[in-house]
GROMACS .gro file of C-alpha atoms in nm:
model
  370
    1MET     CA    1  13.669  25.914  15.599
    2SER     CA    2  13.582  25.983  15.965
    3PHE     CA    3  13.538  26.302  16.161
    4ILE     CA    4  13.867  26.239  16.338
    5VAL     CA    5  14.051  26.286  16.006
    6LEU     CA    6  13.916  26.641  15.979
    7VAL     CA    7  14.012  26.706  16.342
    8PHE     CA    8  14.370  26.591  16.281
    9LEU     CA    9  14.382  26.801  15.962
   10ALA     CA   10  14.277  27.109  16.158
   11ILE     CA   11  14.528  27.034  16.433
   12GLY     CA   12  14.799  27.006  16.169
   13LEU     CA   13  14.711  27.349  16.030
   14VAL     CA   14  14.711  27.503  16.379
   15LEU     CA   15  15.053  27.353  16.455
   16LEU     CA   16  15.189  27.484  16.124
   17VAL     CA   17  15.070  27.839  16.192
   18ALA     CA   18  15.191  27.833  16.553
   19GLY     CA   19  15.528  27.691  16.449
   20ALA     CA   20  15.571  27.953  16.177
   21GLU     CA   21  15.480  28.232  16.422
   22ALA     CA   22  15.739  28.114  16.676
   23LEU     CA   23  16.003  28.070  16.406
   24VAL     CA   24  15.943  28.414  16.254
   25ARG     CA   25  15.946  28.589  16.591
   26GLY     CA   26  16.269  28.426  16.707
   27ALA     CA   27  16.446  28.464  16.373
   28SER     CA   28  16.338  28.829  16.335
   29GLN     CA   29  16.477  28.924  16.674
   30LEU     CA   30  16.806  28.749  16.603
   31ALA     CA   31  16.828  28.924  16.266
   32VAL     CA   32  16.788  29.264  16.431
   33ILE     CA   33  17.050  29.174  16.692
   34MET     CA   34  17.288  29.088  16.407
   35GLY     CA   35  17.232  29.429  16.244
   36ILE     CA   36  17.017  29.332  15.943
   37SER     CA   37  16.785  29.606  15.815
   38PRO     CA   38  16.402  29.582  15.851
   39LEU     CA   39  16.353  29.574  15.471
   40VAL     CA   40  16.576  29.270  15.431
   41ILE     CA   41  16.415  29.110  15.737
   42GLY     CA   42  16.084  29.137  15.552
   43LEU     CA   43  16.227  28.994  15.230
   44THR     CA   44  16.422  28.712  15.392
   45VAL     CA   45  16.355  28.624  15.756
   46VAL     CA   46  15.983  28.703  15.759
   47ALA     CA   47  15.921  28.580  15.404
   48TYR     CA   48  16.121  28.262  15.454
   49GLY     CA   49  15.978  28.207  15.799
   50THR     CA   50  15.620  28.230  15.674
   51SER     CA   51  15.717  27.982  15.400
   52SER     CA   52  15.845  27.732  15.654
   53PRO     CA   53  15.513  27.538  15.648
   54GLU     CA   54  15.559  27.486  15.273
   55MET     CA   55  15.911  27.365  15.343
   56ALA     CA   56  15.796  27.122  15.611
   57VAL     CA   57  15.507  26.986  15.405
   58SER     CA   58  15.698  26.949  15.077
   59VAL     CA   59  15.997  26.778  15.240
   60GLN     CA   60  15.767  26.548  15.434
   61ALA     CA   61  15.571  26.467  15.116
   62SER     CA   62  15.896  26.395  14.929
   63PHE     CA   63  16.005  26.153  15.200
   64ALA     CA   64  15.664  25.984  15.178
   65GLY     CA   65  15.683  25.959  14.798
   66GLN     CA   66  15.391  26.197  14.733
   67ALA     CA   67  15.553  26.412  14.461
   68ASP     CA   68  15.223  26.567  14.350
   69ILE     CA   69  15.160  26.704  14.698
   70SER     CA   70  15.514  26.839  14.718
   71VAL     CA   71  15.487  27.019  14.381
   72GLY     CA   72  15.123  27.118  14.418
   73ASN     CA   73  15.194  27.269  14.758
   74VAL     CA   74  15.460  27.505  14.617
   75VAL     CA   75  15.285  27.593  14.290
   76GLY     CA   76  14.949  27.640  14.462
   77SER     CA   77  15.105  27.848  14.740
   78ASN     CA   78  15.276  28.081  14.492
   79ILE     CA   79  14.949  28.135  14.306
   80PHE     CA   80  14.762  28.179  14.636
   81ASN     CA   81  15.023  28.427  14.766
   82VAL     CA   82  14.994  28.666  14.473
   83LEU     CA   83  14.630  28.640  14.373
   84LEU     CA   84  14.455  28.598  14.706
   85ILE     CA   85  14.696  28.742  14.965
   86LEU     CA   86  14.811  29.047  14.768
   87GLY     CA   87  14.460  29.087  14.630
   88LEU     CA   88  14.307  29.090  14.978
   89ALA     CA   89  14.578  29.316  15.121
   90ALA     CA   90  14.540  29.566  14.833
   91THR     CA   91  14.162  29.562  14.873
   92ILE     CA   92  14.204  29.660  15.239
   93SER     CA   93  14.450  29.937  15.156
   94PRO     CA   94  14.636  30.025  14.831
   95LEU     CA   95  14.990  29.883  14.852
   96LEU     CA   96  15.298  30.091  14.780
   97VAL     CA   97  15.567  29.897  14.596
   98SER     CA   98  15.937  29.979  14.636
   99ARG     CA   99  16.152  30.024  14.327
  100GLN     CA  100  16.388  29.751  14.451
  101LEU     CA  101  16.109  29.493  14.429
  102ILE     CA  102  16.031  29.593  14.071
  103ARG     CA  103  16.392  29.611  13.954
  104LEU     CA  104  16.532  29.306  14.135
  105ASP     CA  105  16.299  29.079  14.330
  106VAL     CA  106  15.999  29.049  14.096
  107PRO     CA  107  16.222  28.973  13.792
  108ILE     CA  108  16.397  28.709  14.006
  109MET     CA  109  16.057  28.562  14.099
  110ILE     CA  110  15.966  28.542  13.729
  111GLY     CA  111  16.306  28.394  13.640
  112VAL     CA  112  16.297  28.116  13.901
  113SER     CA  113  15.939  28.032  13.798
  114PHE     CA  114  16.061  27.973  13.442
  115LEU     CA  115  16.358  27.780  13.580
  116MET     CA  116  16.127  27.540  13.762
  117LEU     CA  117  15.937  27.478  13.439
  118LEU     CA  118  16.264  27.425  13.251
  119PHE     CA  119  16.394  27.174  13.505
  120GLY     CA  120  16.062  26.988  13.504
  121LEU     CA  121  16.023  26.952  13.125
  122ASP     CA  122  16.174  26.602  13.138
  123GLY     CA  123  15.911  26.501  13.393
  124LYS     CA  124  16.136  26.525  13.696
  125ILE     CA  125  16.331  26.773  13.907
  126GLY     CA  126  16.633  26.563  13.996
  127ARG     CA  127  16.882  26.597  14.279
  128SER     CA  128  17.126  26.795  14.063
  129ASP     CA  129  16.846  27.038  13.975
  130GLY     CA  130  16.761  27.063  14.344
  131VAL     CA  131  17.121  27.146  14.430
  132ILE     CA  132  17.123  27.427  14.171
  133LEU     CA  133  16.796  27.568  14.306
  134LEU     CA  134  16.912  27.551  14.667
  135ILE     CA  135  17.245  27.718  14.588
  136GLY     CA  136  17.049  27.991  14.407
  137GLY     CA  137  16.835  28.045  14.718
  138ILE     CA  138  17.142  28.071  14.941
  139ALA     CA  139  17.314  28.311  14.700
  140TYR     CA  140  17.003  28.533  14.679
  141THR     CA  141  16.976  28.547  15.059
  142VAL     CA  142  17.346  28.618  15.111
  143PHE     CA  143  17.331  28.897  14.850
  144LEU     CA  144  17.038  29.067  15.024
  145ILE     CA  145  17.201  29.044  15.367
  146TYR     CA  146  17.533  29.168  15.231
  147GLU     CA  147  17.369  29.468  15.066
  148SER     CA  148  17.174  29.541  15.385
  149ARG     CA  149  17.479  29.535  15.610
  150LYS     CA  150  17.673  29.739  15.357
  151GLU     CA  151  17.408  30.013  15.349
  152ASN     CA  152  17.343  30.003  15.723
  153ASN     CA  153  17.473  30.304  15.913
  154ASP     CA  154  17.458  30.419  16.272
  155ALA     CA  155  17.148  30.632  16.212
  156ALA     CA  156  16.954  30.346  16.053
  157GLN     CA  157  17.050  30.110  16.335
  158ALA     CA  158  16.940  30.368  16.591
  159GLU     CA  159  16.597  30.381  16.422
  160ASP     CA  160  16.567  30.002  16.431
  161VAL     CA  161  16.611  29.982  16.808
  162PRO     CA  162  16.278  30.126  16.923
  163GLU     CA  163  16.085  29.961  16.639
  164HIS     CA  164  16.193  29.610  16.731
  165GLY     CA  165  16.247  29.663  17.101
  166VAL     CA  166  16.612  29.559  17.096
  167ARG     CA  167  16.847  29.731  17.335
  168SER     CA  168  17.212  29.804  17.274
  169GLY     CA  169  17.320  29.542  17.527
  170VAL     CA  170  17.201  29.199  17.421
  171SER     CA  171  17.189  28.951  17.707
  172ALA     CA  172  17.250  28.579  17.688
  173GLN     CA  173  16.887  28.528  17.792
  174GLN     CA  174  16.765  28.700  17.475
  175TRP     CA  175  16.975  28.468  17.262
  176VAL     CA  176  16.844  28.163  17.449
  177VAL     CA  177  16.481  28.274  17.423
  178ASN     CA  178  16.503  28.347  17.051
  179LEU     CA  179  16.689  28.024  16.976
  180GLY     CA  180  16.424  27.842  17.180
  181LEU     CA  181  16.149  27.999  16.968
  182ILE     CA  182  16.326  27.888  16.649
  183ILE     CA  183  16.377  27.530  16.769
  184GLY     CA  184  16.024  27.506  16.910
  185GLY     CA  185  15.880  27.646  16.589
  186LEU     CA  186  16.067  27.388  16.382
  187VAL     CA  187  15.934  27.105  16.602
  188LEU     CA  188  15.576  27.228  16.562
  189LEU     CA  189  15.625  27.257  16.187
  190VAL     CA  190  15.744  26.899  16.158
  191LEU     CA  191  15.451  26.765  16.364
  192GLY     CA  192  15.198  26.983  16.183
  193SER     CA  193  15.325  26.891  15.837
  194ARG     CA  194  15.303  26.520  15.914
  195LEU     CA  195  14.942  26.551  16.033
  196LEU     CA  196  14.847  26.772  15.738
  197VAL     CA  197  15.001  26.552  15.467
  198ASP     CA  198  14.879  26.220  15.606
  199ASN     CA  199  14.520  26.333  15.656
  200ALA     CA  200  14.504  26.530  15.329
  201ILE     CA  201  14.592  26.208  15.147
  202ILE     CA  202  14.307  26.029  15.325
  203ILE     CA  203  14.065  26.305  15.219
  204ALA     CA  204  14.186  26.290  14.859
  205GLN     CA  205  14.135  25.915  14.846
  206ALA     CA  206  13.789  25.941  15.005
  207PHE     CA  207  13.661  26.198  14.752
  208GLY     CA  208  13.850  26.060  14.454
  209VAL     CA  209  14.040  26.386  14.410
  210SER     CA  210  14.398  26.369  14.291
  211GLU     CA  211  14.685  26.446  14.528
  212LEU     CA  212  14.792  26.727  14.293
  213VAL     CA  213  14.458  26.908  14.335
  214ILE     CA  214  14.468  26.859  14.714
  215GLY     CA  215  14.818  27.005  14.716
  216LEU     CA  216  14.713  27.297  14.495
  217THR     CA  217  14.413  27.386  14.708
  218ILE     CA  218  14.373  27.263  15.068
  219ILE     CA  219  14.742  27.220  15.152
  220ALA     CA  220  14.853  27.529  14.957
  221ALA     CA  221  14.594  27.746  15.132
  222GLY     CA  222  14.675  27.593  15.470
  223THR     CA  223  15.050  27.640  15.446
  224SER     CA  224  15.000  27.997  15.318
  225LEU     CA  225  14.808  28.105  15.628
  226PRO     CA  226  15.121  28.265  15.783
  227GLU     CA  227  15.176  28.474  15.467
  228LEU     CA  228  14.809  28.568  15.467
  229ALA     CA  229  14.814  28.679  15.830
  230THR     CA  230  15.144  28.866  15.791
  231SER     CA  231  15.050  29.057  15.474
  232VAL     CA  232  14.697  29.146  15.585
  233ILE     CA  233  14.813  29.269  15.926
  234ALA     CA  234  15.100  29.461  15.765
  235SER     CA  235  14.853  29.624  15.525
  236MET     CA  236  14.619  29.721  15.809
  237ARG     CA  237  14.910  29.872  16.004
  238GLY     CA  238  15.033  30.069  15.704
  239GLU     CA  239  15.349  29.858  15.661
  240ARG     CA  240  15.269  29.804  15.295
  241ASP     CA  241  15.621  29.736  15.175
  242ILE     CA  242  15.642  29.442  15.413
  243ALA     CA  243  15.309  29.309  15.284
  244VAL     CA  244  15.439  29.298  14.927
  245GLY     CA  245  15.796  29.193  15.011
  246ASN     CA  246  15.666  28.904  15.220
  247VAL     CA  247  15.478  28.759  14.924
  248VAL     CA  248  15.755  28.809  14.666
  249GLY     CA  249  16.022  28.675  14.901
  250SER     CA  250  15.809  28.374  14.993
  251ASN     CA  251  15.751  28.284  14.628
  252ILE     CA  252  16.123  28.298  14.552
  253PHE     CA  253  16.202  28.089  14.859
  254ASN     CA  254  15.932  27.834  14.774
  255ILE     CA  255  16.092  27.753  14.439
  256LEU     CA  256  16.461  27.784  14.520
  257ALA     CA  257  16.475  27.643  14.872
  258VAL     CA  258  16.158  27.436  14.918
  259ILE     CA  259  16.159  27.259  14.580
  260GLY     CA  260  16.539  27.247  14.585
  261LEU     CA  261  16.559  27.078  14.926
  262ALA     CA  262  16.262  26.850  14.852
  263ALA     CA  263  16.433  26.729  14.533
  264ILE     CA  264  16.759  26.670  14.720
  265VAL     CA  265  16.606  26.462  15.002
  266SER     CA  266  16.389  26.257  14.766
  267PRO     CA  267  16.563  25.935  14.658
  268ASP     CA  268  16.469  25.978  14.291
  269GLY     CA  269  16.401  26.351  14.276
  270ILE     CA  270  16.052  26.497  14.235
  271ASN     CA  271  15.833  26.370  13.953
  272ILE     CA  272  15.639  26.648  13.775
  273SER     CA  273  15.303  26.539  13.637
  274ASN     CA  274  15.183  26.638  13.290
  275ALA     CA  275  14.891  26.823  13.445
  276ALA     CA  276  15.129  27.046  13.643
  277LEU     CA  277  15.350  27.109  13.338
  278ARG     CA  278  15.060  27.190  13.105
  279PHE     CA  279  14.849  27.409  13.333
  280ASP     CA  280  14.946  27.481  13.693
  281ILE     CA  281  15.314  27.579  13.651
  282PRO     CA  282  15.230  27.801  13.348
  283VAL     CA  283  14.958  27.966  13.559
  284MET     CA  284  15.218  28.029  13.831
  285ILE     CA  285  15.448  28.188  13.572
  286ALA     CA  286  15.165  28.400  13.429
  287VAL     CA  287  15.075  28.523  13.778
  288ALA     CA  288  15.439  28.619  13.842
  289ILE     CA  289  15.461  28.806  13.510
  290ALA     CA  290  15.132  28.984  13.581
  291CYS     CA  291  15.295  29.143  13.886
  292LEU     CA  292  15.528  29.356  13.673
  293PRO     CA  293  15.274  29.578  13.495
  294ILE     CA  294  15.053  29.599  13.804
  295PHE     CA  295  15.344  29.686  14.032
  296PHE     CA  296  15.483  29.926  13.772
  297THR     CA  297  15.170  30.139  13.735
  298GLY     CA  298  15.255  30.419  13.974
  299TYR     CA  299  15.435  30.176  14.208
  300VAL     CA  300  15.101  30.109  14.374
  301ILE     CA  301  14.872  29.807  14.377
  302ALA     CA  302  14.533  29.979  14.365
  303ARG     CA  303  14.214  29.840  14.513
  304TRP     CA  304  14.071  29.757  14.170
  305GLU     CA  305  14.386  29.561  14.088
  306GLY     CA  306  14.349  29.376  14.416
  307LEU     CA  307  13.993  29.287  14.322
  308VAL     CA  308  14.117  29.158  13.985
  309PHE     CA  309  14.365  28.934  14.168
  310LEU     CA  310  14.089  28.800  14.394
  311ALA     CA  311  13.860  28.734  14.097
  312TYR     CA  312  14.134  28.543  13.918
  313TYR     CA  313  14.204  28.324  14.220
  314LEU     CA  314  13.834  28.245  14.248
  315ALA     CA  315  13.831  28.151  13.878
  316TYR     CA  316  14.144  27.935  13.919
  317ALA     CA  317  14.001  27.750  14.220
  318THR     CA  318  13.670  27.702  14.038
  319TYR     CA  319  13.850  27.553  13.738
  320LEU     CA  320  14.040  27.307  13.959
  321ILE     CA  321  13.719  27.191  14.125
  322LEU     CA  322  13.530  27.158  13.796
  323ASP     CA  323  13.821  26.977  13.634
  324SER     CA  324  13.874  26.733  13.923
  325THR     CA  325  13.504  26.643  13.927
  326GLN     CA  326  13.470  26.645  13.545
  327HIS     CA  327  13.171  26.876  13.577
  328ALA     CA  328  12.958  26.929  13.267
  329SER     CA  329  13.002  27.308  13.282
  330LEU     CA  330  13.383  27.288  13.257
  331PRO     CA  331  13.400  27.341  12.873
  332LEU     CA  332  13.176  27.650  12.891
  333PHE     CA  333  13.370  27.792  13.185
  334SER     CA  334  13.702  27.741  13.006
  335THR     CA  335  13.574  27.897  12.682
  336VAL     CA  336  13.439  28.210  12.853
  337PHE     CA  337  13.754  28.253  13.059
  338LEU     CA  338  14.000  28.207  12.772
  339ALA     CA  339  13.803  28.394  12.507
  340PHE     CA  340  13.682  28.693  12.708
  341VAL     CA  341  13.816  28.735  13.062
  342ILE     CA  342  14.189  28.694  12.995
  343PRO     CA  343  14.197  28.912  12.678
  344ILE     CA  344  14.000  29.190  12.846
  345THR     CA  345  14.226  29.184  13.152
  346ALA     CA  346  14.544  29.180  12.940
  347SER     CA  347  14.421  29.473  12.730
  348THR     CA  348  14.337  29.672  13.043
  349LEU     CA  349  14.681  29.609  13.194
  350VAL     CA  350  14.855  29.714  12.871
  351ILE     CA  351  14.655  30.036  12.849
  352VAL     CA  352  14.712  30.123  13.216
  353THR     CA  353  15.085  30.045  13.187
  354LEU     CA  354  15.127  30.263  12.876
  355ARG     CA  355  14.944  30.549  13.043
  356SER     CA  356  15.165  30.513  13.349
  357ILE     CA  357  15.481  30.520  13.137
  358GLN     CA  358  15.360  30.832  12.955
  359ALA     CA  359  15.275  31.001  13.285
  360ASN     CA  360  15.619  30.921  13.427
  361ARG     CA  361  15.790  31.062  13.117
  362LYS     CA  362  15.579  31.377  13.139
  363ARG     CA  363  15.672  31.428  13.504
  364LYS     CA  364  16.042  31.383  13.424
  365LYS     CA  365  16.023  31.644  13.143
  366GLU     CA  366  15.848  31.887  13.377
  367ARG     CA  367  16.123  31.843  13.636
  368ILE     CA  368  16.393  31.901  13.375
  369ASN     CA  369  16.220  32.218  13.250
  370GLU     CA  370  16.196  32.349  13.604
   0.00000   0.00000   0.00000
């Protein structure tokens, strides 16, 4: 492996981030012009736009026959999004969570995670499975947009104008500029994904690391850079609902649209390795389920919960590295993690959740008595 491989890998990541930025900016402006609310823009346009690198990489990997990279990219990105991105954003500033996310979007994220496991139990996500996933992604998006336009009123639209800088009269130039950003972003995504996949495979072969691990780590982290930048900046600016909605929406899109389309374009569908079925996809499901009690406790992701997320991502990445290198400390690490860390964390979440439920019931009784 030469230095030029690392250079091309870095160029690929830069092109992916730049392409996603252009795509999100153009698509967001068009969404506002079409009268879609800011909340739905965060859940769909921004979330899907920041997931466009995953789409480009997974589709490219499917065309090239690298199923492990395609699957590892999505599974690793979903784990990265929740544990590292939300963890970092919550550490910067506690994140408020809307009730809609808890009642609708997080349960959908958990459901589609189980659906991916179910479809992959036979060792493959075939084209028919991909069609079902993709239709589900389209239906979810249409539902959100429909609800947004239904609830939109003149006052809400008037508030959107200064926030997004869109005037009442939309010129043809604005349409051309935004469409140009979308097309240019897609071109950069295609070029960046090709460079990233090709050179990541070279690195994997040079170090003897499996394509699945490369997809779960390097590529997953690289393609999640737009989500990381969006959520961290949103958290710093106080737009906390966008920070959370971006992650949840991206995870749903990754499974329904990215895996769905990748399975459709692949001649024989996407093969799911035993390693992914036994460990990585269950971890993705566990991470999705863990969001419910954490989100539910006061509808806030506290700083300590963010630190727990970060610690778990560090442990997950450490396990992948130890496992891929067959390090001698792997058995001890696994024993400590399974026997102590996970039970302690689960017990803490249960206690905090029960206390939160009791506090909510107490507040409701006090309101009734008043």
